[in-house]
Amino acid sequence: MPHSVDAPKLEIEFEQFNGSYTGNAELKGSWKLGEKQGEFDIEEPLAEDGYPALVTALSQGLTSLLADIQQQAN
């Protein structure tokens, strides 16, 4: 599919993408979008014990990360 504009590529590198014994989902790493770049260290609390709650918290962390990248990139 041809593109009329070359959009910058978003690169995200995770050092951590996991749950912890403290009851949080942890997302840590760096990102690059064109000439802009940054680091992130996000902790999202799990609503309850269990894998489904971890998946939900990691998803919320990703949503927060993408919102932060969008804000910093503009």
Coordinates of N, CA and C in Angstrom, one line a residue, residues 2-3 13 16-17 21 31 33 37 42-43 61-62 65 68 73:
P2 N 0.8 2.1 -1.0 CA 1.7 3.3 -1.0 C 1.3 4.3 0.0
H3 N 2.3 5.0 0.5 CA 2.1 6.1 1.5 C 2.4 7.4 0.8
E13 N 11.7 -0.1 23.3 CA 12.5 -1.2 23.8 C 12.2 -1.4 25.3
Q16 N 11.8 -4.0 31.2 CA 10.9 -4.7 32.0 C 9.5 -4.6 31.5
F17 N 8.8 -5.7 31.5 CA 7.4 -5.8 31.1 C 6.8 -7.0 31.8
Y21 N 6.3 -8.7 42.9 CA 5.8 -9.2 44.2 C 5.1 -8.0 44.9
W31 N 12.1 4.7 24.3 CA 11.3 4.8 23.0 C 12.0 5.9 22.1
L33 N 11.0 8.1 18.4 CA 10.1 8.4 17.3 C 10.7 9.5 16.5
Q37 N 13.2 11.2 21.5 CA 13.3 9.9 22.3 C 13.1 10.2 23.7
I42 N 7.1 2.9 34.4 CA 5.7 3.0 34.8 C 5.4 1.8 35.7
E43 N 4.6 2.1 36.8 CA 4.1 1.0 37.6 C 2.6 1.2 37.7
G61 N -0.8 0.3 31.5 CA 0.5 0.9 31.4 C 0.9 1.3 30.0
L62 N 0.6 0.4 29.0 CA 0.9 0.7 27.6 C 0.1 1.9 27.1
L65 N 1.8 4.9 28.5 CA 3.0 5.1 27.8 C 2.8 5.8 26.4
D68 N 1.9 9.4 26.9 CA 3.1 10.2 27.2 C 3.9 10.4 26.0
A73 N 6.0 14.0 21.9 CA 6.4 14.1 20.5 C 5.8 15.3 19.8

